[in-house]
Amino acid sequence: MSELLAVFVIATLGYLIGRITICGIDLGTAAVLLVALVFGHFGITTPALVRDIGLVCFVTAVGFIAGPKFFRNFKQNAKSYVLLGFIIILVGALSCAAIIMLAKLPTALGVGLMTGALTSTPGLAAAIEASGNDPMASIGYGIA
C-alpha cells in the first residue's frame, strides 16, 4: 500500500469507527489515532511530511480557538498561570521519571504516556523526534 493511500485509508476508517456509538459512548476523532496505531503495528507507514503538517494544523487550530481568550485571561493572572504551568510540567516530568524507573518501562513509552496524560501533541512530536521515531512513544500517547 502506498504511503499516501495509507493516510486516506487510516483517516476514513478512523472517522467511520469514531462514529459508531455503543451505549452512548463513541471514540470520535480518537479512533483515527487508534486505527493509525494498528496500521503502524503492521508496518504501514505514512510520509513524515504528513505527520508534520498535521501537527502544524492542529497547533494552529488550537491557537486560533484558544488564543484570544488565553491572552485576555493571561494579562490578568500572568504570575499564577506561569507558576501553575511550571508546577504541572515539573510534577508530570518527575512522575514520569519515577514510573519509568520503578516499572522499568521503555523511556519512549513512559514519555508517550506522560504526553498523552497531559494531552500534549507537541510533546508527543518532541518525544518521537528525541526517541529516533520509536513507535512506543505513540503507543504510550494512545494508551493515555
PDB file of C-alpha atoms in Angstrom:
ATOM      1  CA  MET A   1       0.000   0.000   0.000  1.00  0.00           C
ATOM      2  CA  SER A   2       1.404   3.394  -0.910  1.00  0.00           C
ATOM      3  CA  GLU A   3       2.086   5.804   1.950  1.00  0.00           C
ATOM      4  CA  LEU A   4      -0.334   8.414   0.643  1.00  0.00           C
ATOM      5  CA  LEU A   5      -3.124   5.868   0.200  1.00  0.00           C
ATOM      6  CA  ALA A   6      -2.474   4.703   3.772  1.00  0.00           C
ATOM      7  CA  VAL A   7      -3.161   8.236   5.047  1.00  0.00           C
ATOM      8  CA  PHE A   8      -6.587   8.293   3.428  1.00  0.00           C
ATOM      9  CA  VAL A   9      -7.470   4.728   4.467  1.00  0.00           C
ATOM     10  CA  ILE A  10      -6.489   5.452   8.083  1.00  0.00           C
ATOM     11  CA  ALA A  11      -8.440   8.714   8.144  1.00  0.00           C
ATOM     12  CA  THR A  12     -11.526   7.143   6.560  1.00  0.00           C
ATOM     13  CA  LEU A  13     -11.563   4.039   8.758  1.00  0.00           C
ATOM     14  CA  GLY A  14     -10.873   6.123  11.853  1.00  0.00           C
ATOM     15  CA  TYR A  15     -13.693   8.510  11.004  1.00  0.00           C
ATOM     16  CA  LEU A  16     -16.157   5.668  10.386  1.00  0.00           C
ATOM     17  CA  ILE A  17     -15.183   3.771  13.532  1.00  0.00           C
ATOM     18  CA  GLY A  18     -15.322   7.000  15.535  1.00  0.00           C
ATOM     19  CA  ARG A  19     -18.955   7.493  14.526  1.00  0.00           C
ATOM     20  CA  ILE A  20     -20.032   4.127  15.976  1.00  0.00           C
ATOM     21  CA  THR A  21     -21.876   4.662  19.250  1.00  0.00           C
ATOM     22  CA  ILE A  22     -22.171   1.853  21.792  1.00  0.00           C
ATOM     23  CA  CYS A  23     -24.200   2.520  24.955  1.00  0.00           C
ATOM     24  CA  GLY A  24     -23.964   6.251  24.269  1.00  0.00           C
ATOM     25  CA  ILE A  25     -20.152   6.205  24.001  1.00  0.00           C
ATOM     26  CA  ASP A  26     -18.132   6.824  20.852  1.00  0.00           C
ATOM     27  CA  LEU A  27     -14.429   7.244  20.177  1.00  0.00           C
ATOM     28  CA  GLY A  28     -14.848  10.308  17.974  1.00  0.00           C
ATOM     29  CA  THR A  29     -11.656  11.544  16.378  1.00  0.00           C
ATOM     30  CA  ALA A  30      -9.553   9.436  18.779  1.00  0.00           C
ATOM     31  CA  ALA A  31     -10.497   6.470  16.589  1.00  0.00           C
ATOM     32  CA  VAL A  32      -8.221   7.860  13.865  1.00  0.00           C
ATOM     33  CA  LEU A  33      -5.261   7.669  16.270  1.00  0.00           C
ATOM     34  CA  LEU A  34      -6.178   4.118  17.276  1.00  0.00           C
ATOM     35  CA  VAL A  35      -6.530   2.995  13.643  1.00  0.00           C
ATOM     36  CA  ALA A  36      -3.163   4.611  12.875  1.00  0.00           C
ATOM     37  CA  LEU A  37      -1.591   2.679  15.765  1.00  0.00           C
ATOM     38  CA  VAL A  38      -2.988  -0.597  14.408  1.00  0.00           C
ATOM     39  CA  PHE A  39      -1.715   0.178  10.896  1.00  0.00           C
ATOM     40  CA  GLY A  40       1.675   1.148  12.329  1.00  0.00           C
ATOM     41  CA  HIS A  41       1.827  -2.148  14.219  1.00  0.00           C
ATOM     42  CA  PHE A  42       1.593  -3.947  10.891  1.00  0.00           C
ATOM     43  CA  GLY A  43       4.398  -1.854   9.400  1.00  0.00           C
ATOM     44  CA  ILE A  44       2.303   0.504   7.294  1.00  0.00           C
ATOM     45  CA  THR A  45       3.880   3.951   7.302  1.00  0.00           C
ATOM     46  CA  THR A  46       2.877   7.426   6.239  1.00  0.00           C
ATOM     47  CA  PRO A  47       5.115  10.235   4.994  1.00  0.00           C
ATOM     48  CA  ALA A  48       6.811  12.237   7.752  1.00  0.00           C
ATOM     49  CA  LEU A  49       5.635  15.371   5.958  1.00  0.00           C
ATOM     50  CA  VAL A  50       2.012  14.367   6.617  1.00  0.00           C
ATOM     51  CA  ARG A  51       2.743  13.989  10.340  1.00  0.00           C
ATOM     52  CA  ASP A  52       4.465  17.363  10.470  1.00  0.00           C
ATOM     53  CA  ILE A  53       1.743  19.171   8.519  1.00  0.00           C
ATOM     54  CA  GLY A  54      -0.929  17.533  10.685  1.00  0.00           C
ATOM     55  CA  LEU A  55       0.824  18.712  13.841  1.00  0.00           C
ATOM     56  CA  VAL A  56       1.164  22.243  12.498  1.00  0.00           C
ATOM     57  CA  CYS A  57      -2.525  22.343  11.514  1.00  0.00           C
ATOM     58  CA  PHE A  58      -3.574  21.009  14.927  1.00  0.00           C
ATOM     59  CA  VAL A  59      -1.496  23.512  16.891  1.00  0.00           C
ATOM     60  CA  THR A  60      -2.643  26.344  14.614  1.00  0.00           C
ATOM     61  CA  ALA A  61      -6.309  25.410  15.067  1.00  0.00           C
ATOM     62  CA  VAL A  62      -5.923  25.292  18.847  1.00  0.00           C
ATOM     63  CA  GLY A  63      -4.191  28.671  18.749  1.00  0.00           C
ATOM     64  CA  PHE A  64      -6.960  30.253  16.699  1.00  0.00           C
ATOM     65  CA  ILE A  65      -9.643  28.877  19.008  1.00  0.00           C
ATOM     66  CA  ALA A  66      -7.995  29.491  22.380  1.00  0.00           C
ATOM     67  CA  GLY A  67      -5.606  32.348  21.603  1.00  0.00           C
ATOM     68  CA  PRO A  68      -7.782  35.441  22.103  1.00  0.00           C
ATOM     69  CA  LYS A  69      -9.314  34.171  25.338  1.00  0.00           C
ATOM     70  CA  PHE A  70      -5.927  32.975  26.589  1.00  0.00           C
ATOM     71  CA  PHE A  71      -4.224  36.346  26.164  1.00  0.00           C
ATOM     72  CA  ARG A  72      -7.159  38.193  27.717  1.00  0.00           C
ATOM     73  CA  ASN A  73      -7.006  35.976  30.809  1.00  0.00           C
ATOM     74  CA  PHE A  74      -3.210  35.866  30.841  1.00  0.00           C
ATOM     75  CA  LYS A  75      -2.971  39.646  31.253  1.00  0.00           C
ATOM     76  CA  GLN A  76      -4.994  39.403  34.460  1.00  0.00           C
ATOM     77  CA  ASN A  77      -3.325  36.351  36.031  1.00  0.00           C
ATOM     78  CA  ALA A  78       0.108  36.031  34.394  1.00  0.00           C
ATOM     79  CA  LYS A  79       2.082  35.062  37.509  1.00  0.00           C
ATOM     80  CA  SER A  80      -0.453  32.424  38.555  1.00  0.00           C
ATOM     81  CA  TYR A  81      -0.523  30.857  35.082  1.00  0.00           C
ATOM     82  CA  VAL A  82       3.265  30.738  34.786  1.00  0.00           C
ATOM     83  CA  LEU A  83       3.583  29.167  38.244  1.00  0.00           C
ATOM     84  CA  LEU A  84       0.798  26.667  37.542  1.00  0.00           C
ATOM     85  CA  GLY A  85       2.367  25.710  34.202  1.00  0.00           C
ATOM     86  CA  PHE A  86       5.760  25.205  35.832  1.00  0.00           C
ATOM     87  CA  ILE A  87       4.268  23.035  38.596  1.00  0.00           C
ATOM     88  CA  ILE A  88       2.282  20.888  36.145  1.00  0.00           C
ATOM     89  CA  ILE A  89       5.333  20.261  33.969  1.00  0.00           C
ATOM     90  CA  LEU A  90       7.596  19.566  36.964  1.00  0.00           C
ATOM     91  CA  VAL A  91       5.170  17.141  38.630  1.00  0.00           C
ATOM     92  CA  GLY A  92       4.490  15.413  35.293  1.00  0.00           C
ATOM     93  CA  ALA A  93       8.180  15.023  34.476  1.00  0.00           C
ATOM     94  CA  LEU A  94       9.102  13.761  37.959  1.00  0.00           C
ATOM     95  CA  SER A  95       6.169  11.325  37.965  1.00  0.00           C
ATOM     96  CA  CYS A  96       7.155  10.113  34.511  1.00  0.00           C
ATOM     97  CA  ALA A  97      10.782   9.570  35.542  1.00  0.00           C
ATOM     98  CA  ALA A  98       9.723   7.718  38.701  1.00  0.00           C
ATOM     99  CA  ILE A  99       7.304   5.447  36.838  1.00  0.00           C
ATOM    100  CA  ILE A 100       9.885   4.695  34.134  1.00  0.00           C
ATOM    101  CA  MET A 101      12.438   3.698  36.788  1.00  0.00           C
ATOM    102  CA  LEU A 102      10.090   1.804  39.123  1.00  0.00           C
ATOM    103  CA  ALA A 103       8.157  -0.077  36.435  1.00  0.00           C
ATOM    104  CA  LYS A 104      11.228  -0.462  34.193  1.00  0.00           C
ATOM    105  CA  LEU A 105       9.265   0.898  31.224  1.00  0.00           C
ATOM    106  CA  PRO A 106      10.956   1.798  27.966  1.00  0.00           C
ATOM    107  CA  THR A 107      11.699   5.524  28.105  1.00  0.00           C
ATOM    108  CA  ALA A 108       9.786   6.277  24.896  1.00  0.00           C
ATOM    109  CA  LEU A 109       6.686   4.514  26.261  1.00  0.00           C
ATOM    110  CA  GLY A 110       6.860   6.407  29.551  1.00  0.00           C
ATOM    111  CA  VAL A 111       7.272   9.764  27.846  1.00  0.00           C
ATOM    112  CA  GLY A 112       4.430   8.883  25.465  1.00  0.00           C
ATOM    113  CA  LEU A 113       2.220   8.111  28.468  1.00  0.00           C
ATOM    114  CA  MET A 114       3.129  11.454  30.022  1.00  0.00           C
ATOM    115  CA  THR A 115       2.415  13.440  26.860  1.00  0.00           C
ATOM    116  CA  GLY A 116      -0.886  11.614  26.459  1.00  0.00           C
ATOM    117  CA  ALA A 117      -1.857  12.215  30.081  1.00  0.00           C
ATOM    118  CA  LEU A 118      -1.091  15.918  29.648  1.00  0.00           C
ATOM    119  CA  THR A 119      -2.767  15.879  26.185  1.00  0.00           C
ATOM    120  CA  SER A 120       0.344  17.437  24.704  1.00  0.00           C
ATOM    121  CA  THR A 121       0.505  16.661  20.999  1.00  0.00           C
ATOM    122  CA  PRO A 122       3.573  18.883  20.522  1.00  0.00           C
ATOM    123  CA  GLY A 123       5.147  16.943  23.404  1.00  0.00           C
ATOM    124  CA  LEU A 124       4.421  13.718  21.537  1.00  0.00           C
ATOM    125  CA  ALA A 125       6.119  15.106  18.423  1.00  0.00           C
ATOM    126  CA  ALA A 126       9.168  16.003  20.523  1.00  0.00           C
ATOM    127  CA  ALA A 127       9.173  12.532  22.131  1.00  0.00           C
ATOM    128  CA  ILE A 128       9.022  10.838  18.731  1.00  0.00           C
ATOM    129  CA  GLU A 129      11.850  13.013  17.431  1.00  0.00           C
ATOM    130  CA  ALA A 130      14.017  12.500  20.545  1.00  0.00           C
ATOM    131  CA  SER A 131      13.484   8.731  20.578  1.00  0.00           C
ATOM    132  CA  GLY A 132      14.512   8.319  16.955  1.00  0.00           C
ATOM    133  CA  ASN A 133      10.952   7.583  15.767  1.00  0.00           C
ATOM    134  CA  ASP A 134      10.414   4.848  18.370  1.00  0.00           C
ATOM    135  CA  PRO A 135       6.763   3.750  17.969  1.00  0.00           C
ATOM    136  CA  MET A 136       6.479   3.199  21.732  1.00  0.00           C
ATOM    137  CA  ALA A 137       6.023   6.963  22.221  1.00  0.00           C
ATOM    138  CA  SER A 138       2.907   6.941  20.025  1.00  0.00           C
ATOM    139  CA  ILE A 139       1.619   3.814  21.724  1.00  0.00           C
ATOM    140  CA  GLY A 140       2.007   5.424  25.155  1.00  0.00           C
ATOM    141  CA  TYR A 141       0.197   8.542  23.955  1.00  0.00           C
ATOM    142  CA  GLY A 142      -2.659   6.428  22.603  1.00  0.00           C
ATOM    143  CA  ILE A 143      -2.950   4.429  25.829  1.00  0.00           C
ATOM    144  CA  ALA A 144      -3.164   7.552  27.965  1.00  0.00           C
TER     145      ALA A 144
END
